[in-house]
Short mmCIF file of C-alpha atoms and ligand atoms in Angstrom, two decimals:
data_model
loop_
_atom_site.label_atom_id
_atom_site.label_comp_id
_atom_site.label_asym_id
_atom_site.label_seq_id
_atom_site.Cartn_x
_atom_site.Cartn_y
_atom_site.Cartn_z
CA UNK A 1 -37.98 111.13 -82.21
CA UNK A 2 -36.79 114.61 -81.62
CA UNK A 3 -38.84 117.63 -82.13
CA UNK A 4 -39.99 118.12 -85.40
CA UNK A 5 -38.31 120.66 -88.10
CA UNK A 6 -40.52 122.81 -90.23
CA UNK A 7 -39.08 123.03 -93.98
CA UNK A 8 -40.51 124.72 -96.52
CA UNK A 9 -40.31 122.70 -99.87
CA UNK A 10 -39.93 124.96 -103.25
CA UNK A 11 -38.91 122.39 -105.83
CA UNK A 12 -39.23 124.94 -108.72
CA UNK A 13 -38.81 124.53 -112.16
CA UNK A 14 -37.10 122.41 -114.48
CA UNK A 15 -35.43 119.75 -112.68
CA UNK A 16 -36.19 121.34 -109.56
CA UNK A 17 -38.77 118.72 -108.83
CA UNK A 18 -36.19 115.81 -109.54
CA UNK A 19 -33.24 116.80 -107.72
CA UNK A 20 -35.58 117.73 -104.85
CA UNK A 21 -37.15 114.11 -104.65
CA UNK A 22 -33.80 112.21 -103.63
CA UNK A 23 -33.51 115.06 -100.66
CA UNK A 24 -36.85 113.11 -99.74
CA UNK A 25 -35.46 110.54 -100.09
CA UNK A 26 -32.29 111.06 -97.51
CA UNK A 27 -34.89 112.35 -95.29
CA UNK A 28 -36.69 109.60 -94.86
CA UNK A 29 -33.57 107.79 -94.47
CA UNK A 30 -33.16 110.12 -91.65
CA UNK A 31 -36.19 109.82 -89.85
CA UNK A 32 -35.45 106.17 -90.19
CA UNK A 33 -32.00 105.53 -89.36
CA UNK A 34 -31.37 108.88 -87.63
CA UNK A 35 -34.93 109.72 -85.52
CA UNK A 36 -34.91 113.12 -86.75
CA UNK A 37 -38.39 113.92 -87.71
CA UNK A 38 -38.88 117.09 -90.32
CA UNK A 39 -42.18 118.28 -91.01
CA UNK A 40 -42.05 118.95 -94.63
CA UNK A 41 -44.71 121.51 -96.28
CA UNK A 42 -44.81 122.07 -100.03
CA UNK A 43 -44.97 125.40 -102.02
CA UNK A 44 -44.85 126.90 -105.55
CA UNK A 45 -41.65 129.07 -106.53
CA UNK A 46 -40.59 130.50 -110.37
CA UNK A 47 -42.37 129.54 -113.41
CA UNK A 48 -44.52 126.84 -111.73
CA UNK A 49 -45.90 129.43 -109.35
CA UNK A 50 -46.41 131.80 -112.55
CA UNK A 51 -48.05 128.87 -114.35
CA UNK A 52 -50.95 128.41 -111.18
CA UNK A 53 -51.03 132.13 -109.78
CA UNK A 54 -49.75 134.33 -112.16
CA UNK A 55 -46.75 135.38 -110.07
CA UNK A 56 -43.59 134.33 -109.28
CA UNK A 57 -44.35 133.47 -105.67
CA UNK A 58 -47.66 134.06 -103.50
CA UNK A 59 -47.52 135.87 -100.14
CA UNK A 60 -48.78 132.67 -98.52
CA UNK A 61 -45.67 131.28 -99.50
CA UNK A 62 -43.69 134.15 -98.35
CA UNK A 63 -45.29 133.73 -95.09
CA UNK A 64 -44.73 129.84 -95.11
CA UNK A 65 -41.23 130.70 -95.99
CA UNK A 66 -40.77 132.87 -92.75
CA UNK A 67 -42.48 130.40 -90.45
CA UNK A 68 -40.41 127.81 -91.48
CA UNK A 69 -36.90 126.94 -89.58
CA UNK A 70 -35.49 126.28 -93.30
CA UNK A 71 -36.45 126.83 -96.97
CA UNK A 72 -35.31 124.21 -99.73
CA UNK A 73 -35.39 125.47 -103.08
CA UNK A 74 -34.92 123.28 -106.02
CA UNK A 75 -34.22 125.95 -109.09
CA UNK A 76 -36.63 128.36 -110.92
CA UNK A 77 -36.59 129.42 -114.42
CA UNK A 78 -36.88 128.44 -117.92
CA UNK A 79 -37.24 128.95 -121.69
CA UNK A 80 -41.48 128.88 -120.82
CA UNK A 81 -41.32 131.84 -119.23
CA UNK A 82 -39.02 134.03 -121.50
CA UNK A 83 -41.96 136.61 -122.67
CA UNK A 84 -43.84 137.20 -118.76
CA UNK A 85 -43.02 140.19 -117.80
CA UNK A 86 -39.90 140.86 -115.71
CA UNK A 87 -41.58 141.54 -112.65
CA UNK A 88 -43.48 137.78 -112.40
CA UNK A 89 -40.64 136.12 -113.98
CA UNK A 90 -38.95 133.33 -112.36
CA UNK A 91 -36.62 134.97 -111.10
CA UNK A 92 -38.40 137.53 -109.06
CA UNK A 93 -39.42 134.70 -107.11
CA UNK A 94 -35.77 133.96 -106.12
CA UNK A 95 -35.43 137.71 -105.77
CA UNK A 96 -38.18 138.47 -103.39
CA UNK A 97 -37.38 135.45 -100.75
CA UNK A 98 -34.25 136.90 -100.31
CA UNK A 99 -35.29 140.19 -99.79
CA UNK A 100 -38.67 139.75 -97.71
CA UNK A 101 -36.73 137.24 -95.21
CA UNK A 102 -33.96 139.10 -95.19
CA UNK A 103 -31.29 136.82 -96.61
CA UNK A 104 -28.53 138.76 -96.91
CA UNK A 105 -25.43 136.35 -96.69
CA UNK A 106 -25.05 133.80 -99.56
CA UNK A 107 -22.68 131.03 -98.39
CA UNK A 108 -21.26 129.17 -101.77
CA UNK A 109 -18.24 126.55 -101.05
CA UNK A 110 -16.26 125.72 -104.15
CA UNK A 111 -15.11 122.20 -103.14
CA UNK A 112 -13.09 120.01 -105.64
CA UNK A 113 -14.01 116.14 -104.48
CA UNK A 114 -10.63 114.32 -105.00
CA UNK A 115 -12.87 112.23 -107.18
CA UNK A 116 -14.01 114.66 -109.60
CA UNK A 117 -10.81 116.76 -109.44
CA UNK A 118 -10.05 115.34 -113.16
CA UNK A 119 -13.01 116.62 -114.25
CA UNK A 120 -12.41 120.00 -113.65
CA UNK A 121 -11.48 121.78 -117.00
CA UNK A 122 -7.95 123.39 -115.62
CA UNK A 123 -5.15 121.10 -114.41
CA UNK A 124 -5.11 119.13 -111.84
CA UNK A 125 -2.51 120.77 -109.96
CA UNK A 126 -4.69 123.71 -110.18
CA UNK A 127 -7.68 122.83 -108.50
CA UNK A 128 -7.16 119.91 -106.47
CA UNK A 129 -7.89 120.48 -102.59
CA UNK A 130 -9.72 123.55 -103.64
CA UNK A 131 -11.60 124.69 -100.79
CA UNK A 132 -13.29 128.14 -100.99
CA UNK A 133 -16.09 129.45 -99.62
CA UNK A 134 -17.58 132.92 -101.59
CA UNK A 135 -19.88 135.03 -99.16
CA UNK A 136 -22.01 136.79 -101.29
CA UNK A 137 -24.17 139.87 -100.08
CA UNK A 138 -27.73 138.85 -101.71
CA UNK A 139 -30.34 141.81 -100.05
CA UNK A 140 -28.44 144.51 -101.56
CA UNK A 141 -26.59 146.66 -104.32
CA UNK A 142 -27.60 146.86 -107.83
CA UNK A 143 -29.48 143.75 -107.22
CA UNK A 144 -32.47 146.15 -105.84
CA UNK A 145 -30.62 150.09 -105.77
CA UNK A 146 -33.33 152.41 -106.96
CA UNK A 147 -34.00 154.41 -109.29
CA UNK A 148 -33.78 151.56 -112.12
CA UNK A 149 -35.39 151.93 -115.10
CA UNK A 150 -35.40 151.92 -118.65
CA UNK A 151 -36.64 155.99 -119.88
CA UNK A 152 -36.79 158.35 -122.72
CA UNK A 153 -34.85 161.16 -122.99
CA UNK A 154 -36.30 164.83 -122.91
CA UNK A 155 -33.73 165.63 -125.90
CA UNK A 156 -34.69 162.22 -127.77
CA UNK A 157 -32.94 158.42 -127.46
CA UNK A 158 -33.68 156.52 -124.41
CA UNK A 159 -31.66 155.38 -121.44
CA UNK A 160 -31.38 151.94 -119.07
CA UNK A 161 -29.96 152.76 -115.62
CA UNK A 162 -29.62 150.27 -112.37
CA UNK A 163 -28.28 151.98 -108.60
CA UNK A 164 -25.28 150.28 -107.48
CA UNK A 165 -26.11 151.31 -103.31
CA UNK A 166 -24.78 149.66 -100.17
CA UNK A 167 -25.38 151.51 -97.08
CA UNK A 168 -22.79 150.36 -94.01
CA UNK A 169 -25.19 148.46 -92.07
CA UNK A 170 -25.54 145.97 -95.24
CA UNK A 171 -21.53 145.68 -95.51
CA UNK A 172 -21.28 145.72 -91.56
CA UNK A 173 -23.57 142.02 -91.36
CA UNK A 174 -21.93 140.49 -94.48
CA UNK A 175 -18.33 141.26 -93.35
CA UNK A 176 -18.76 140.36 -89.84
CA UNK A 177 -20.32 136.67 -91.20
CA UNK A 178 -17.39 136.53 -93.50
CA UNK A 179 -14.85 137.42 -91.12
CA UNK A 180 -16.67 135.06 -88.41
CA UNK A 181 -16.62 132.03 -90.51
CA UNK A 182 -13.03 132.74 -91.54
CA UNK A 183 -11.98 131.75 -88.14
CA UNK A 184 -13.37 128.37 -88.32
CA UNK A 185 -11.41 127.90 -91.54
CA UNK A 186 -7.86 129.23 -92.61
CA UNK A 187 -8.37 133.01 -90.91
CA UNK A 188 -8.25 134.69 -94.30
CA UNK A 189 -10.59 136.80 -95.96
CA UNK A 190 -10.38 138.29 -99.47
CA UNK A 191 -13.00 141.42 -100.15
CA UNK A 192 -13.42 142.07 -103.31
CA UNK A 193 -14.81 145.43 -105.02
CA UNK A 194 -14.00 147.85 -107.77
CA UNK A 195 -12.48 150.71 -105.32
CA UNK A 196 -10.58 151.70 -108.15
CA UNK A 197 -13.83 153.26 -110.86
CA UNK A 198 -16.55 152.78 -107.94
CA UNK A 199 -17.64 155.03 -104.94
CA UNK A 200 -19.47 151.80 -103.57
CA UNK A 201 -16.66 149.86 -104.05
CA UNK A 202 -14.33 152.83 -102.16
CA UNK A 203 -17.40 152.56 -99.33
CA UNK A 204 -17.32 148.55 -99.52
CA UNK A 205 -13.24 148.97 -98.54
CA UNK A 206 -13.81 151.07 -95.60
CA UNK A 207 -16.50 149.48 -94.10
CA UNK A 208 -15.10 145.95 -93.96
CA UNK A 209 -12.00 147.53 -93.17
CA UNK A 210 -13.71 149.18 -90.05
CA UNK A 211 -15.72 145.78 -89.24
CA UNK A 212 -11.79 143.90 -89.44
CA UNK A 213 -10.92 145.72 -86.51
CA UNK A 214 -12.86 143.80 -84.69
CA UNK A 215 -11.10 140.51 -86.00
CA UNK A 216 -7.62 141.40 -85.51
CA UNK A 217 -6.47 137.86 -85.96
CA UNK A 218 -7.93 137.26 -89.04
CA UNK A 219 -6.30 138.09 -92.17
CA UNK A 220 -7.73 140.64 -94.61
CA UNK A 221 -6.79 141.01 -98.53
CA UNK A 222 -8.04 143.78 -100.43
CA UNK A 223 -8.60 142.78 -104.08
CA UNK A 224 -10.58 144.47 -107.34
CA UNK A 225 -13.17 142.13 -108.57
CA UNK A 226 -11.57 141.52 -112.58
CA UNK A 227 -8.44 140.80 -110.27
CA UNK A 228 -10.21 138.38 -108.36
CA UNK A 229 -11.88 136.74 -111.61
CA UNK A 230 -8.48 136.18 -112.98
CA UNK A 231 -7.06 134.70 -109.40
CA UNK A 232 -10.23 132.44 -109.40
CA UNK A 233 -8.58 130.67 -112.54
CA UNK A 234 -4.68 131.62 -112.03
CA UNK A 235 -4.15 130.16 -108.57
CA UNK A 236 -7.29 129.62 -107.16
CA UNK A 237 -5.53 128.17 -103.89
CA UNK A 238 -5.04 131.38 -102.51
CA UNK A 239 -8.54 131.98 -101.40
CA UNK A 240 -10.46 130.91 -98.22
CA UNK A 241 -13.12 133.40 -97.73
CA UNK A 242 -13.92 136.06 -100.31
CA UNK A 243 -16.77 138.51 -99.40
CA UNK A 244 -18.33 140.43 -101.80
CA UNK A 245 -21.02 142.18 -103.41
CA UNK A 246 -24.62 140.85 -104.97
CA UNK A 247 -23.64 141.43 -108.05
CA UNK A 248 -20.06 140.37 -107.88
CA UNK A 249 -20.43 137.51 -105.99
CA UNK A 250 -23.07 136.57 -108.73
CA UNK A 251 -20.27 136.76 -111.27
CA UNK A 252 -17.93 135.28 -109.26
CA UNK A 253 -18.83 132.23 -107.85
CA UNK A 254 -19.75 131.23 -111.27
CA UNK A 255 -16.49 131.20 -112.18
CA UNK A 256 -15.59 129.45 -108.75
CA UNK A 257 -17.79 127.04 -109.14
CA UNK A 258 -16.75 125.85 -112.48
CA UNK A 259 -13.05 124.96 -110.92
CA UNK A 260 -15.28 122.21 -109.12
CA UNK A 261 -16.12 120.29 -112.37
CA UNK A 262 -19.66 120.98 -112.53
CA UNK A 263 -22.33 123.13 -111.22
CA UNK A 264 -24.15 120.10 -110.35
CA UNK A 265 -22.19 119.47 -107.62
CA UNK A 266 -22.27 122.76 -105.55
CA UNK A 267 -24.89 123.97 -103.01
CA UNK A 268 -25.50 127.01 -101.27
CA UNK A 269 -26.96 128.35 -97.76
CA UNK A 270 -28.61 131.77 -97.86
CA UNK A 271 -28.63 133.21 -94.26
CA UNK A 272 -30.84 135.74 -92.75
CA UNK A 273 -29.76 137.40 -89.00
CA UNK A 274 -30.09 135.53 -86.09
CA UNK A 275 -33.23 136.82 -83.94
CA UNK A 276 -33.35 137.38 -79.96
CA UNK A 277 -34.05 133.53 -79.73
CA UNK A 278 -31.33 132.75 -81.63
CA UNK A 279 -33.62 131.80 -84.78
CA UNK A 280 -32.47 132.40 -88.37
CA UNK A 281 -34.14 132.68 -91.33
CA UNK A 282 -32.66 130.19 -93.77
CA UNK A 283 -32.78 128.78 -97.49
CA UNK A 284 -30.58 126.35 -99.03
CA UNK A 285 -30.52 125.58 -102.73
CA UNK A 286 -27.67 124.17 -105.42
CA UNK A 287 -25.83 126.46 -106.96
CA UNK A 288 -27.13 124.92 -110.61
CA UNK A 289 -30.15 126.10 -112.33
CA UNK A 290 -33.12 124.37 -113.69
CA UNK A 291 -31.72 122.86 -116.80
CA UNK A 292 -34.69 122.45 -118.83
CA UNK A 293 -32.75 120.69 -121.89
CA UNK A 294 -32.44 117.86 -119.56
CA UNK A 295 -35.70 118.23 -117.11
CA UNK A 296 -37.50 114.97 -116.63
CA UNK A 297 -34.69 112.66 -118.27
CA UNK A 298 -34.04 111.85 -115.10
CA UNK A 299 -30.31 112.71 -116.10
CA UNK A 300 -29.78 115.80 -113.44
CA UNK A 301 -27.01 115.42 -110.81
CA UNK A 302 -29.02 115.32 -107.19
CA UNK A 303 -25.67 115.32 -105.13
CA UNK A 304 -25.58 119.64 -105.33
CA UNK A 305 -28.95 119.57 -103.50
CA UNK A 306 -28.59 116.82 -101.35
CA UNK A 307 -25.32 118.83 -100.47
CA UNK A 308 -27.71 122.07 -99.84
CA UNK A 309 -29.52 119.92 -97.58
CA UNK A 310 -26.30 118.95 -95.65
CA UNK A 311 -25.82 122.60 -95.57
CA UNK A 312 -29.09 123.21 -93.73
CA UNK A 313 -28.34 120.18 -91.30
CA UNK A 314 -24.90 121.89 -90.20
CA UNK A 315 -26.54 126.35 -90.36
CA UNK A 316 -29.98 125.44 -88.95
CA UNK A 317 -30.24 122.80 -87.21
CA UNK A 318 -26.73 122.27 -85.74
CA UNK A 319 -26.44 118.67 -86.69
CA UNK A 320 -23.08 118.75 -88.27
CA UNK A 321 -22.53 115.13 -87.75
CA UNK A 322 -25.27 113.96 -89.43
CA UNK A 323 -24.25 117.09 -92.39
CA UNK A 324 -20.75 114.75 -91.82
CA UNK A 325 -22.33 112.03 -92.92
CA UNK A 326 -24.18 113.12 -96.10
CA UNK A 327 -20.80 114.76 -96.67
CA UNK A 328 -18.84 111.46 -96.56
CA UNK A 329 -21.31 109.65 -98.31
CA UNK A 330 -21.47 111.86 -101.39
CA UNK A 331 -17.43 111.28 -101.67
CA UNK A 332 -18.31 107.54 -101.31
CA UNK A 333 -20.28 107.20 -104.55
CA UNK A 334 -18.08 109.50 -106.24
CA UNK A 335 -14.84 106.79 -105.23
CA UNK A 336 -17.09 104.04 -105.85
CA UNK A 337 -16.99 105.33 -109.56
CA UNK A 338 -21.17 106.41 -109.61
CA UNK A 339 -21.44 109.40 -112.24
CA UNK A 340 -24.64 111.34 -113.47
CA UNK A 341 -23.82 112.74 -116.63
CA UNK A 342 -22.62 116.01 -115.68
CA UNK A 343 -19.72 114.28 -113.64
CA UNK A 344 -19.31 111.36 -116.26
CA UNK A 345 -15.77 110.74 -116.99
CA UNK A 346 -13.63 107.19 -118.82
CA UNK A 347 -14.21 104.42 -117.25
CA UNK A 348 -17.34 105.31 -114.66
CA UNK A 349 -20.93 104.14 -114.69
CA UNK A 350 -23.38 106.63 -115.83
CA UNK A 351 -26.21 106.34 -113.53
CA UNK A 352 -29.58 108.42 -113.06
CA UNK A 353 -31.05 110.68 -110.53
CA UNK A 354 -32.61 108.14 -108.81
CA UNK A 355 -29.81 105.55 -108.80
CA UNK A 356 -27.70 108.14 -107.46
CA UNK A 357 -30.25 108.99 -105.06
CA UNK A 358 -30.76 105.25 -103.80
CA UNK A 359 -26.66 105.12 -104.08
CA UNK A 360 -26.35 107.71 -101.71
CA UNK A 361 -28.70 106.47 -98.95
CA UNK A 362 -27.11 102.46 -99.21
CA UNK A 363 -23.42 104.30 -98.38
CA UNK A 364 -25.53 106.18 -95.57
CA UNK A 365 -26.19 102.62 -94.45
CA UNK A 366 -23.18 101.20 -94.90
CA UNK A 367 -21.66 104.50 -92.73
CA UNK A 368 -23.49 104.00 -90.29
CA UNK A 369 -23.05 99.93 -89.93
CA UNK A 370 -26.85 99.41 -90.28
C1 IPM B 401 -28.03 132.99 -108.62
C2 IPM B 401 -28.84 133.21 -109.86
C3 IPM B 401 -29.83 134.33 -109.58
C4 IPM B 401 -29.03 135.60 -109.28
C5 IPM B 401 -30.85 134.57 -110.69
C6 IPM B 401 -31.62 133.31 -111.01
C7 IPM B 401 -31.77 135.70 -110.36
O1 IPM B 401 -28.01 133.50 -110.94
O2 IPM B 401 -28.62 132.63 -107.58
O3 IPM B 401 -26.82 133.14 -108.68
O4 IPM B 401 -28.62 136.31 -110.20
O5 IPM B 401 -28.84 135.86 -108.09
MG1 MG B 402 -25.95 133.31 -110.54
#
């Protein structure tokens, strides 16, 4: 066996739990078929963490988190949790990993499978071959800009204000990785801001202007962000890379992701800088959320966190063949006509999480020729 990788399990809320168990699942096929040996600890994140410690997440886990070469996170929230207070909600969970490890690039491919690319809701010729990847700045702007708050007024009436802030380090990191991963794609990068009303937005243009000279070969489109909302469903072809901002890039890839078919298909790396020995902190979770209409029916799609998990195979660990092979296998179910009912469509079979799950590892078999 190789050396053993430390990740940090957060299954979360929801189906969280579910999703997360067929990741188990292709990692025991790996330590089978593969000899790559993870060492796997388990923690509490969003409501469930609430539920046992009153908060959101513990420091323990924050420290586990930081130890580990890779988080997984399942998805946080729910309906439960509505009335806790905003500061333990589920969210803040979410919220404070990102921030206390320092995870300030979110990496979110929009990928149309060739299998699904009838399920998307816009035409075909639309979305098919869609291949985008949004880099979203997640340590930043509004996000965490102080002062918030919600205050009276001196005169009377009451206000709710949020800081929109960015200083040039933060765009600096998130531009370079955007412009950086452009060049192992199709050398174009859209950044997208409100320049046009914002004075972070006019601050977000120069900076990643300033970091482009330093990537002279890759291609740089300036775009405002309702612009690039309206691309994302015009002629969504026209994007590689977009960079943007927390808040933005919340919005935004969304929207991208829906092209896809369904959120249940998407994952996402969250990257933290690299350290002097080359370390970086990491966490990988789907794009979807928790889904608590459908939690325990074992009805959830596992494929956008078994995707993550690919994701964490290729940023952290440098296997990209084996992230190949998770890859191929995923569009090998799909072809083979396997659907959870997100993805369902005429004609498929409507399976479960855990047929989908056991699906995925027999094509991993069948890949490899064992
Ligand atoms: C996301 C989510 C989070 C965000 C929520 C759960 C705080 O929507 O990861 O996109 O807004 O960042
Ligand atoms: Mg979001």
């Amino acid at each position: 066996m190789t050396a053993n990788k430390k990740l940090l399990f957060l299954p979360g809320d929801g189906i969280g739990p579910e999703v997360m168990g067929e990741v188990r699942r292709v990692i025991d096929w790996m330590a089978k078929r593969r000899t790559a040996a993870f060492d796997i600890t388990d923690g509490l994140v969003g409501g469930a963490c609430y539920d046992a410690h009153g908060c959101a997440v513990t420091d323990e886990t924050v420290a586990d988190a930081a130890a580990a070469d890779a988080v997984l996170l399942g998805a946080v929230g729910g309906p439960k949790w509505d009335d806790v207070p905003r500061e333990h909600r589920p969210e803040a969970g979410l919220l404070r990993l990102r921030k206390d490890l320092d995870l300030f690039a979110n990496l979110r491919p929009a990928v149309v499978f060739d299998a699904l690319a009838e399920a998307s809701t816009l035409k075909l010729d639309v979305v098919k071959g869609l291949d985008i990847m949004i880099v979203r700045e997640t340590t930043a702007g509004v996000y965490f800009g102080t002062p918030r708050g919600i205050e009276d007024l001196p005169g009377g009436g009451s206000k709710g204000f949020d800081t929109q802030v960015y200083t040039d380090a933060e765009v600096d990191r998130v531009a370079r990785l955007a412009f950086d991963l452009a060049r192992k794609r199709s050398s174009k990068v859209h950044s997208v801001e409100k320049a046009n009303v914002m004075e972070s937005g006019v601050f977000w243009r120069r900076e990643v202007a300033r970091v482009h000279r330093d990537f002279p070969d890759v291609e740089l489109h300036n775009m405002y962000a309702d612009n690039c909302a309206m691309q994302l469903v015009r002629y969504p072809r026209q994007f590689d890379v977009i960079v943007t901002d927390n808040l933005f890039g919340d919005l935004l890839s969304d929207c991208a992701a829906m092209l896809t078919g369904s959120l249940g298909m998407l994952p996402s790396a969250t990257l933290g800088p690299t350290d002097s020995s080359g370390r970086r902190a990491a966490m990988y979770e789907p794009v979807h959320g928790s889904a608590p209409d459908i939690a325990g029916k074992h009805m959830a799609n596992p494929l956008a966190t078994i995707l993550s998990f690919a994701m964490c195979l290729r940023y952290s660990f440098d296997m990209g063949e084996d992230a190949d092979l998770i890859e191929q296998a995923v569009q090998n179910v799909l072809s083979g006509g396997l659907r959870t009912a997100d993805i369902m469509q005429d004609g498929m079979a409507k399976v479960s999480t855990t047929v989908m799950g056991e699906s995925l590892v027999a094509e991993l078999d069948k890949l490899i020729g064992a």
